[in-house]
mmCIF file of C-alpha atoms and ligand atoms in Angstrom:
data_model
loop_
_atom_site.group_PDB
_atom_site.id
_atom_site.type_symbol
_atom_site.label_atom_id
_atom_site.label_comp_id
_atom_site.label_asym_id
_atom_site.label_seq_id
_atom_site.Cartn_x
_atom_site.Cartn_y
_atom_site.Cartn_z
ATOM 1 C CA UNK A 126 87.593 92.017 100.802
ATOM 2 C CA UNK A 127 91.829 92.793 100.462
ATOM 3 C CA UNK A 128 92.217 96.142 99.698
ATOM 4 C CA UNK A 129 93.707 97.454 96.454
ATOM 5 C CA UNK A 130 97.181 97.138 97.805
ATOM 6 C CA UNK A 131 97.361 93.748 99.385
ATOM 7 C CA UNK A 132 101.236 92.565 98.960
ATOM 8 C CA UNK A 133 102.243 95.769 97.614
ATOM 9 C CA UNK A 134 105.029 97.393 98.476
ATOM 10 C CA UNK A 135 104.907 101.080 98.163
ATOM 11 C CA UNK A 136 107.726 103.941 99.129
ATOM 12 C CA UNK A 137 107.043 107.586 99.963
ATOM 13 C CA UNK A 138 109.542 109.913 100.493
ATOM 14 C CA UNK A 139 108.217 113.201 103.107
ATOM 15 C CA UNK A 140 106.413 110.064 104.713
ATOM 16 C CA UNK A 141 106.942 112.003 108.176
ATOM 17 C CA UNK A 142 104.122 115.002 107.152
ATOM 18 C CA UNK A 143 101.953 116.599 105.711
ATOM 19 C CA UNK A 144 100.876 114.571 101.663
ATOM 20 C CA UNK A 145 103.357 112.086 102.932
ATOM 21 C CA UNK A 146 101.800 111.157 106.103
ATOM 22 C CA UNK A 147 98.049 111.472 104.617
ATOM 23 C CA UNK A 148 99.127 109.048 101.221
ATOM 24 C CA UNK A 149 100.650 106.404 104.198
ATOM 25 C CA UNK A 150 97.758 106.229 106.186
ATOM 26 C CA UNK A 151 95.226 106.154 102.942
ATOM 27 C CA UNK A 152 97.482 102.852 102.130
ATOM 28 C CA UNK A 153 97.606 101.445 104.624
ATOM 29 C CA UNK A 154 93.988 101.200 105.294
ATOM 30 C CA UNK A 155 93.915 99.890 101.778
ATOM 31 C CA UNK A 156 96.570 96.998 103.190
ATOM 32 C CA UNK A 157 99.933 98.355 101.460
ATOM 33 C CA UNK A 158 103.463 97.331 102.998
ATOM 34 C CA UNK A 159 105.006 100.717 103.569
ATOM 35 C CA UNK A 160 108.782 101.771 103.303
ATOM 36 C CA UNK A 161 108.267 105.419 104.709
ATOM 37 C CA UNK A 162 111.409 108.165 103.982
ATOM 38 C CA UNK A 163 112.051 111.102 105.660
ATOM 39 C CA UNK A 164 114.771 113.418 106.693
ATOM 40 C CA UNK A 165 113.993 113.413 110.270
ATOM 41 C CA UNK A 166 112.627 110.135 112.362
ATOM 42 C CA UNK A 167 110.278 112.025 114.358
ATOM 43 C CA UNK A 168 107.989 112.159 112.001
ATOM 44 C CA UNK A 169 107.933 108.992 110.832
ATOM 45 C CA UNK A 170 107.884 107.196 113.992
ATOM 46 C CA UNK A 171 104.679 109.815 114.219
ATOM 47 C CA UNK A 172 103.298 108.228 111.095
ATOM 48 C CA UNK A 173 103.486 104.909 111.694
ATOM 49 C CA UNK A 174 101.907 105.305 115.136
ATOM 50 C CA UNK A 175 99.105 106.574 112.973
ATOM 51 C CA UNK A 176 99.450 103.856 110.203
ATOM 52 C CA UNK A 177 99.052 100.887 113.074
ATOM 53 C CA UNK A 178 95.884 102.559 114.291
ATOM 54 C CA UNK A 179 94.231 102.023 110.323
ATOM 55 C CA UNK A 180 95.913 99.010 109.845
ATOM 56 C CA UNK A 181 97.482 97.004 112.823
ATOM 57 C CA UNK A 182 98.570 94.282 110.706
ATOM 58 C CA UNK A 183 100.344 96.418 108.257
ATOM 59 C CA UNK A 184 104.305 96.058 107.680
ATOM 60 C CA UNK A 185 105.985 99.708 107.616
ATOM 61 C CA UNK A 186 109.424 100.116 107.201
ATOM 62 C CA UNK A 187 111.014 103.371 108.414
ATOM 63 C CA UNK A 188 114.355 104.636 106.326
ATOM 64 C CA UNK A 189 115.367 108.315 107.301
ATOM 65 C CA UNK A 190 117.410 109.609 104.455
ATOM 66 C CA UNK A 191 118.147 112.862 102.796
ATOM 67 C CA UNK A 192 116.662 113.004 99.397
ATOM 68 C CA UNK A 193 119.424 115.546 97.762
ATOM 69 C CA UNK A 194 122.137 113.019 98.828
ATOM 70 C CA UNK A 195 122.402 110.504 96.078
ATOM 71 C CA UNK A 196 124.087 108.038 98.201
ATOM 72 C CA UNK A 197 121.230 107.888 100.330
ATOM 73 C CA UNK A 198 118.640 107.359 98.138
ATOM 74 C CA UNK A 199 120.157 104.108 97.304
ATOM 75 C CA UNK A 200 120.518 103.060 100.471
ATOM 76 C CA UNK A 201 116.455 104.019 101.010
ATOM 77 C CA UNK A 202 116.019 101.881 97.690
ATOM 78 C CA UNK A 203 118.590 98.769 98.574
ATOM 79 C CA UNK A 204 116.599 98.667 102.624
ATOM 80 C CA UNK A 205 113.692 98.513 100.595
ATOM 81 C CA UNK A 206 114.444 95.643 98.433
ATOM 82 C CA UNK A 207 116.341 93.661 101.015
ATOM 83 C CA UNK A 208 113.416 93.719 103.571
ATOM 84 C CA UNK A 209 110.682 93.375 100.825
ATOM 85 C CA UNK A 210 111.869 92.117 97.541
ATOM 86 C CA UNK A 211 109.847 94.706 95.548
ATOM 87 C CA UNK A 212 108.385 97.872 94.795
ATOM 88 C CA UNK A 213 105.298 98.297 93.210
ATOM 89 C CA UNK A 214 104.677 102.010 93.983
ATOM 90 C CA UNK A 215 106.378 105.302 94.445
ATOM 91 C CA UNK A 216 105.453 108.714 95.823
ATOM 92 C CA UNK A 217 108.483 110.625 95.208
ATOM 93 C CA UNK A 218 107.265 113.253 97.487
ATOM 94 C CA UNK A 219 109.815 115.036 99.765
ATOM 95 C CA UNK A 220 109.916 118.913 99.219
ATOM 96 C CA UNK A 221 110.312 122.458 101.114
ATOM 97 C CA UNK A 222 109.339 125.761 100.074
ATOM 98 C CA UNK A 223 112.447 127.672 100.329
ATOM 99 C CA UNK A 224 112.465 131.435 101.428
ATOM 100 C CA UNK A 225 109.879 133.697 99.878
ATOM 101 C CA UNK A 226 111.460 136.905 98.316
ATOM 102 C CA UNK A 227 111.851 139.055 94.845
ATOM 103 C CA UNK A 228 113.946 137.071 92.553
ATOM 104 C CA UNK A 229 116.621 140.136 92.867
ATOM 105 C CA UNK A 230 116.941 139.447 96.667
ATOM 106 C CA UNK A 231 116.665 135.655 96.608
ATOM 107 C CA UNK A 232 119.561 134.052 98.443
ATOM 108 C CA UNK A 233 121.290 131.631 95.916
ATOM 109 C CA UNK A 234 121.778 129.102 98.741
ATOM 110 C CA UNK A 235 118.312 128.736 99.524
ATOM 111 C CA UNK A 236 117.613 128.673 95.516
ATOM 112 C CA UNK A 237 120.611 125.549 95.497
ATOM 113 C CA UNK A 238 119.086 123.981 98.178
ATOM 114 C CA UNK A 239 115.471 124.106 96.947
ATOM 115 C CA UNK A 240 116.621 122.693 93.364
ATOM 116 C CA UNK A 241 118.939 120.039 95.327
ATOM 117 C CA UNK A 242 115.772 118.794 97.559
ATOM 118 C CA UNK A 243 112.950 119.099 94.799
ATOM 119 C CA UNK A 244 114.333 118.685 91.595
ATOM 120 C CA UNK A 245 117.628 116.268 92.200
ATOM 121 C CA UNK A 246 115.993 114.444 94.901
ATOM 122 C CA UNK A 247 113.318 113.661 92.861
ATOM 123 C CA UNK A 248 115.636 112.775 89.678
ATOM 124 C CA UNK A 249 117.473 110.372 91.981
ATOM 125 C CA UNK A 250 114.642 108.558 93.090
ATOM 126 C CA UNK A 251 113.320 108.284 89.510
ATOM 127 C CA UNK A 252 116.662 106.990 88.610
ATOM 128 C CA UNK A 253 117.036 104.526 90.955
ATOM 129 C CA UNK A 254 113.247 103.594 91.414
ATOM 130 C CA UNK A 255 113.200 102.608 87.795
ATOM 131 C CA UNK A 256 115.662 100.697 87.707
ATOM 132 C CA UNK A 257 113.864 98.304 89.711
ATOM 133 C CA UNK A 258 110.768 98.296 88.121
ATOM 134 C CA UNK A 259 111.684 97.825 84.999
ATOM 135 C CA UNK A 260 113.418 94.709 86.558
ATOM 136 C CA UNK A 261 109.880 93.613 87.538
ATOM 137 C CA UNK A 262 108.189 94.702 84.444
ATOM 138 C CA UNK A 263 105.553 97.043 86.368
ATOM 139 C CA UNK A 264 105.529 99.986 88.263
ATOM 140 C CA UNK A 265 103.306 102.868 89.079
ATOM 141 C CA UNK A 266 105.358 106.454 90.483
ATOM 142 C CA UNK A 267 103.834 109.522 91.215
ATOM 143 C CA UNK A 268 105.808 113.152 91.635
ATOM 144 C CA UNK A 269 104.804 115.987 93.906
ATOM 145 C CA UNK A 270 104.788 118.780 91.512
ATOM 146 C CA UNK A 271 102.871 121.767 92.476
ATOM 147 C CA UNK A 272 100.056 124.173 90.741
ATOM 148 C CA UNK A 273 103.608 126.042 90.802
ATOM 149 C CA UNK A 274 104.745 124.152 88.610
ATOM 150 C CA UNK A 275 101.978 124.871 85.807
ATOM 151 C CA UNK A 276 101.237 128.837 87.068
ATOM 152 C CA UNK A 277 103.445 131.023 88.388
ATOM 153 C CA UNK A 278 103.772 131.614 92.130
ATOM 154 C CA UNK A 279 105.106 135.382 93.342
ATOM 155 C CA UNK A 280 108.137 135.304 95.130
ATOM 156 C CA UNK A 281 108.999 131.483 94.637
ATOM 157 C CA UNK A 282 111.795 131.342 91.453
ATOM 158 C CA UNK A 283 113.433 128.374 93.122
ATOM 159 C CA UNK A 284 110.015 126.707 94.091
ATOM 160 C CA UNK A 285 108.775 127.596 90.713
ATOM 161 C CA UNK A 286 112.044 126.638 88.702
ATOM 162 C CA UNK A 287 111.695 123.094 90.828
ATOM 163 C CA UNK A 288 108.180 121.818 90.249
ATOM 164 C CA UNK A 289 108.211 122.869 86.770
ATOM 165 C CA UNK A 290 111.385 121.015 86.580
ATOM 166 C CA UNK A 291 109.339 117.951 88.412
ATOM 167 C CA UNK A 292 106.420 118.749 85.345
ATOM 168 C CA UNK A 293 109.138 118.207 82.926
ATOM 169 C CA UNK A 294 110.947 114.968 84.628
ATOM 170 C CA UNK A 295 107.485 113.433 84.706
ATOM 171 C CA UNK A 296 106.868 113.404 81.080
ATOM 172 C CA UNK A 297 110.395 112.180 80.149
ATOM 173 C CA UNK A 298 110.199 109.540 82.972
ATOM 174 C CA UNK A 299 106.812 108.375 81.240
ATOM 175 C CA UNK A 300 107.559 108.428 77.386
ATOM 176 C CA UNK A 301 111.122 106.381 78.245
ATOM 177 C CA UNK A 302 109.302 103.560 80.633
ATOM 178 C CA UNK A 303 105.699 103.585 79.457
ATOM 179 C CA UNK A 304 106.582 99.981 77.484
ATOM 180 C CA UNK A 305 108.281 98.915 80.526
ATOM 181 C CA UNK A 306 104.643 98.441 81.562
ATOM 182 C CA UNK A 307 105.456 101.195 83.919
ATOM 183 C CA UNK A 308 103.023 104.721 84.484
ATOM 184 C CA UNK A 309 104.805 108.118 85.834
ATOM 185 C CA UNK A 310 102.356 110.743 86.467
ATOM 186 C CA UNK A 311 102.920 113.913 88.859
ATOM 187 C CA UNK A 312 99.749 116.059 91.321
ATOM 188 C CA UNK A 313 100.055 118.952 91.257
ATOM 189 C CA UNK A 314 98.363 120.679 94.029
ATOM 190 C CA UNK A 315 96.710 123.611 95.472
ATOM 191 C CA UNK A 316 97.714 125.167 99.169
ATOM 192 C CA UNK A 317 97.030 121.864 101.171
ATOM 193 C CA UNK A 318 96.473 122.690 104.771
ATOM 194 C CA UNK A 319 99.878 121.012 106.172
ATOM 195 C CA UNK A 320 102.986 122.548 108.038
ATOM 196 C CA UNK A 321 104.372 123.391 104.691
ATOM 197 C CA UNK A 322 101.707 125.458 104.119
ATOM 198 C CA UNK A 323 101.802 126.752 107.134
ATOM 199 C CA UNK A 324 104.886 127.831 107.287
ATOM 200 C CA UNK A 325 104.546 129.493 103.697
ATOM 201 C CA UNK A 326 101.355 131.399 105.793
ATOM 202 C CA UNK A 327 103.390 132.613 108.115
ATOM 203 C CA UNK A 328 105.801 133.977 106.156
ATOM 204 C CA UNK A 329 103.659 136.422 104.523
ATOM 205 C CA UNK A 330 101.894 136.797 107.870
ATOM 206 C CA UNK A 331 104.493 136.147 110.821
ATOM 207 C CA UNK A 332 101.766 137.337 113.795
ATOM 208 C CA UNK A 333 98.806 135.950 112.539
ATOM 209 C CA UNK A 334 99.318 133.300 109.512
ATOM 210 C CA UNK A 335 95.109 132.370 109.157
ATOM 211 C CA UNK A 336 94.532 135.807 108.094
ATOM 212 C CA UNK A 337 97.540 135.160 105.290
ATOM 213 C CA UNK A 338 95.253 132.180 104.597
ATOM 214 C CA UNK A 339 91.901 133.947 104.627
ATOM 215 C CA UNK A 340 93.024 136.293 102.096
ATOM 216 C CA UNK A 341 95.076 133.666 99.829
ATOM 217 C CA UNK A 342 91.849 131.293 99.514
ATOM 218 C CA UNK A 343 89.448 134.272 98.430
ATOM 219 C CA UNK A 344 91.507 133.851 95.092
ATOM 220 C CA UNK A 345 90.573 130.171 94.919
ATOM 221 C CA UNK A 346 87.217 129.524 93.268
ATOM 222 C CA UNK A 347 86.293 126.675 96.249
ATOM 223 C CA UNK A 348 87.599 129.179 98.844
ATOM 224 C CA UNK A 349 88.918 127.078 100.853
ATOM 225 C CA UNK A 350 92.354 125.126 101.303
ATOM 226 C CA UNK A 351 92.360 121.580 100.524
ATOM 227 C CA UNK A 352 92.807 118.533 103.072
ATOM 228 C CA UNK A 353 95.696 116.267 102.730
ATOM 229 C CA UNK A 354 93.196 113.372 103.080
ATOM 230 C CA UNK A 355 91.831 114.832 99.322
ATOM 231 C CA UNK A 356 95.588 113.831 98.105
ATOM 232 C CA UNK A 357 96.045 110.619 100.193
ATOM 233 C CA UNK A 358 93.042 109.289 97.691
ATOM 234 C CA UNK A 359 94.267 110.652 94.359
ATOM 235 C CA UNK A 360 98.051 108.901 94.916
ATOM 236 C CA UNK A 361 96.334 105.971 96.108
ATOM 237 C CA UNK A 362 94.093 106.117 92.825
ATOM 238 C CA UNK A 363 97.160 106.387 90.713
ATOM 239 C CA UNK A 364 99.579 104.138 92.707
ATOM 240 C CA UNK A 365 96.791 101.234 92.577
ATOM 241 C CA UNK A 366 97.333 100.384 88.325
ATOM 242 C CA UNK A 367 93.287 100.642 88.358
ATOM 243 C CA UNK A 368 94.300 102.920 84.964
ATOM 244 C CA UNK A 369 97.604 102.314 83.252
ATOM 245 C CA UNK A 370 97.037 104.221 80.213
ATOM 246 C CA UNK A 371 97.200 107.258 82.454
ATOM 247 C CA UNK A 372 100.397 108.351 82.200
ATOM 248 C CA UNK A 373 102.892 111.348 81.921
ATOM 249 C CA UNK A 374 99.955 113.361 83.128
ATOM 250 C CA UNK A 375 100.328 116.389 85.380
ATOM 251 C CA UNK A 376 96.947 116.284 87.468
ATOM 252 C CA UNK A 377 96.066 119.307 89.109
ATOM 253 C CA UNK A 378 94.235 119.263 92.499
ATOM 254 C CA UNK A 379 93.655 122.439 93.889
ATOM 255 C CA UNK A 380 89.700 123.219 93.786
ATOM 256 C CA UNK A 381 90.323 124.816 90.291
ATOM 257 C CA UNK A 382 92.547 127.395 90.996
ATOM 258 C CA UNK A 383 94.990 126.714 88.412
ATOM 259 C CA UNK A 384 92.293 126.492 85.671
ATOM 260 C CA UNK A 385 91.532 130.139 86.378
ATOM 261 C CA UNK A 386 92.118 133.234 84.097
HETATM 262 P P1 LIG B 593 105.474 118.983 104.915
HETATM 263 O O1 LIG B 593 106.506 119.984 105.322
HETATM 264 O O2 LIG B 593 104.303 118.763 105.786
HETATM 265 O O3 LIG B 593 106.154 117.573 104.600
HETATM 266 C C1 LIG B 593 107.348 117.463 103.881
HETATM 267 C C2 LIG B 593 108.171 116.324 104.469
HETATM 268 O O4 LIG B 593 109.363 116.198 103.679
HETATM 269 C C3 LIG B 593 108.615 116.584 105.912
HETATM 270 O O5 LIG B 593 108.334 115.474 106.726
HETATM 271 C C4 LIG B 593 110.110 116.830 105.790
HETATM 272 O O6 LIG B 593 110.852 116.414 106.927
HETATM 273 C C5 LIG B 593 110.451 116.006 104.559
HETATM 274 N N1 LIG B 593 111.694 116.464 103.931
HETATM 275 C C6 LIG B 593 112.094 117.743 103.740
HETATM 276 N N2 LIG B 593 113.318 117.761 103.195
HETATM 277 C C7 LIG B 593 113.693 116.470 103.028
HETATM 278 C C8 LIG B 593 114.857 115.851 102.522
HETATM 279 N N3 LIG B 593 115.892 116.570 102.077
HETATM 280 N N4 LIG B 593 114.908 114.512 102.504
HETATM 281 C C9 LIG B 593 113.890 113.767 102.975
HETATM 282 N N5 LIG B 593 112.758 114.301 103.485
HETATM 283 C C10 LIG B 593 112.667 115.635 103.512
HETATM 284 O O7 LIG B 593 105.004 119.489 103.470
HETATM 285 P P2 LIG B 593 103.908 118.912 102.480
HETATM 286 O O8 LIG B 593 102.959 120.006 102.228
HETATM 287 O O9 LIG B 593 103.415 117.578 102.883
HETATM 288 O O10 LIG B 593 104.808 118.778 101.173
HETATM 289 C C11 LIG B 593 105.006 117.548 100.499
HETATM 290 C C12 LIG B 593 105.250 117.839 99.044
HETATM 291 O O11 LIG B 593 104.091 118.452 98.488
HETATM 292 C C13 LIG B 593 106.397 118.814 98.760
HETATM 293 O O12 LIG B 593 107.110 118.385 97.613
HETATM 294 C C14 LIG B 593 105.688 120.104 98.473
HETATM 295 O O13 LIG B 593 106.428 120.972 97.672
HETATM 296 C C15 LIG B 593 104.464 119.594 97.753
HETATM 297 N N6 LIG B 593 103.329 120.485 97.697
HETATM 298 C C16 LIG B 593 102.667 120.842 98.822
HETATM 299 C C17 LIG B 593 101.585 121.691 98.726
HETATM 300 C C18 LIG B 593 100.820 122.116 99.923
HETATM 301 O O14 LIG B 593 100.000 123.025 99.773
HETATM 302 N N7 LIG B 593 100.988 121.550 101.071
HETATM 303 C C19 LIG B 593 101.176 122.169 97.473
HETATM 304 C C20 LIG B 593 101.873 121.774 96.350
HETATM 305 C C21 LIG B 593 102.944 120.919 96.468
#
C-alpha cells in the first residue's frame, strides 16, 4: 500500500537534527519527497543517509540556508519549486535556545538573534510558503512552537517572547488561509531528548547535564523526556490532510506537563 505521502512534496527547515531529522525520516518511510533545510550541511547530509536507509527510493533534496535571512528563504522555496513543482507540506521548524539568564542580565544580542531565528524565520517561511499554496489551492504547515510558548519558562525571555510569538503567527496564518483550503497548526512540545535539549541540560548542569535532566523531568507528570520519534508522528499526522478542519490549533506534546497547575 503507498504511504500517506506518495508524490508529496514536503519541506522542513532544522531538517539536519533533532524534530527535524525525526519528522524526515517518519516521511519518508511514509514515501514523501523531501526538500530538507538547514544551516549547516553536516547534518543534513547525516539525515538523508538516514532517510535512504527507510526509504531507498525516496527523492530528498538538500538546501542549506539560514532561516533569519529573508533572501534565503526564497531561494530554499524557489530550489524547491524548480526541482519539484510543489509543496504540499511544511514544517517550519528551525530554532535555538539562546543563552539562559535573568531577564536583567540577558544579552540583547542573543535576545535579537533568538527573535531573528524563531520568530522572523518562521514569519518568512509562512510568507513565502503561502504564497505557493494558495497558488495550488491546498496546503498543510506546521510551526515549532514550544510548551514555552503557552507557560512560562525561567530564564528564557527571548525563547519565551519567540514561541509565543510562533503561538500567535499560527492563528493569524490559519484564520487568513483557512478558505485557501489551507490548515496552519503549531506543536508545541515538552523537553524532547535532542542536542537542543541537551545543550539547554548542560547549561544548568555544565559537569554532569543527566542529573539537570533527572531533576527537570520529576516536574513532568510522565517523568520522563519525550522521544523525537513521538513528534516525527504527530507532524506527519498533521502534514498528511487526514483532518483539515484542524486548524490554528496549538497542540501540546509534552506528557502533560503544560496542563499542570
Ligand atoms: P536541534 O538543535 O537538534 O535542531 C535544530 C536544527 O535547526 C539544527 O540542525 C540547526 O542546525 C538548525 N538551525 C539552527 N539555526 C538555524 C538557522 N538560522 N537556519 C537554519 N537552520 C538552523 O533542536 P531541536 O530540539 O530539534 O529543535 C527544533 C525545534 O523544536 C526548535 O524550534 C526548538 O525551539 C523546538 N523545540 C524543541 C524542544 C525540545 O525539547 N527539543 C521543545 C520545544 C520546542
Amino acid at each position: 500500500m503507498p504511504g500517506r505521502f506518495k508524490d508529496k512534496v514536503v519541506v522542513i527547515t532544522g531538517g539536519g537534527s533533532g524534530l527535524g531529522r525525526a519528522a524526515a525520516l517518519q516521511l519518508a518511510q511514509e514515501d514523501a519527497t523531501l526538500a530538507l533545510v538547514d544551516i549547516k550541511m553536516e547534518g543534513l547530509e547525516e539525515t538523508k543517509k538516514l532517510v535512504a536507509e527507510k526509504s531507498p527510493a525516496g527523492e530528498v533534496l538538500l538546501i542549506t540556508a539560514d532561516v533569519s535571512d529573508e533572501v534565503a528563504v526564497q531561494r530554499y522555496v524557489g530550489d524547491t519549486m524548480e526541482r519539484f513543482g510543489r509543496i504540499d507540506g511544511f514544517f517550519n521548524n528551525a530554532g535555538i535556545e539562546g543563552k539562559q539568564a535573568l531577564t536583567e542580565d540577558y544579552d540583547s544580542s542573543v535576545f535579537d538573534k533568538v527573535i531573528a531565528i524563531n520568530l522572523k524565520g518562521v514569519f518568512y517561511g509562512l510568507k513565502h510558503v503561502l504564497a505557493v499554496m494558495k497558488q495550488q489551492g491546498s496546503g498543510y504547515i506546521v510551526n515549532t512552537s514550544s510548551v514555552g510558548g503557552i507557560r512560562a519558562v525561567m530564564n528564557q525571555i527571548a525563547y519565551g517572547a519567540s514561541k509565543h510569538a510562533v503561538a500567535g503567527m499560527t492563528k493569524d496564518a490559519a484564520i487568513e488561509y483557512a478558505e485557501y483550503g489551507i490548515s496552519v497548526n503549531a506543536i508545541a512540545p515538552g523537553a524532547i531528548l535532542t542536542d537542543m535539549v541537551i545543550g539547554s541540560f548542560k547549561q544548568i548542569n555544565p559537569d554532569d547535564w543527566k542529573s539537570a535532566a533527572q531533576e527537570f523531568v520529576k516536574d513532568n507528570p510522565a517523568k520522563r523526556l519525550g522521544n523525537p520519534e513521538e513528534i516525527g508522528h504527530l507532524v506527519a499526522y498533521l502534514l498528511s490532510g487526514e483532518s483539515p478542519f484542524l486548524n490554528g490549533a496549538i497542540i501540546p506534546i509534552d506528557g502533560a506537563q503544560s496542563a499542570k497547575y
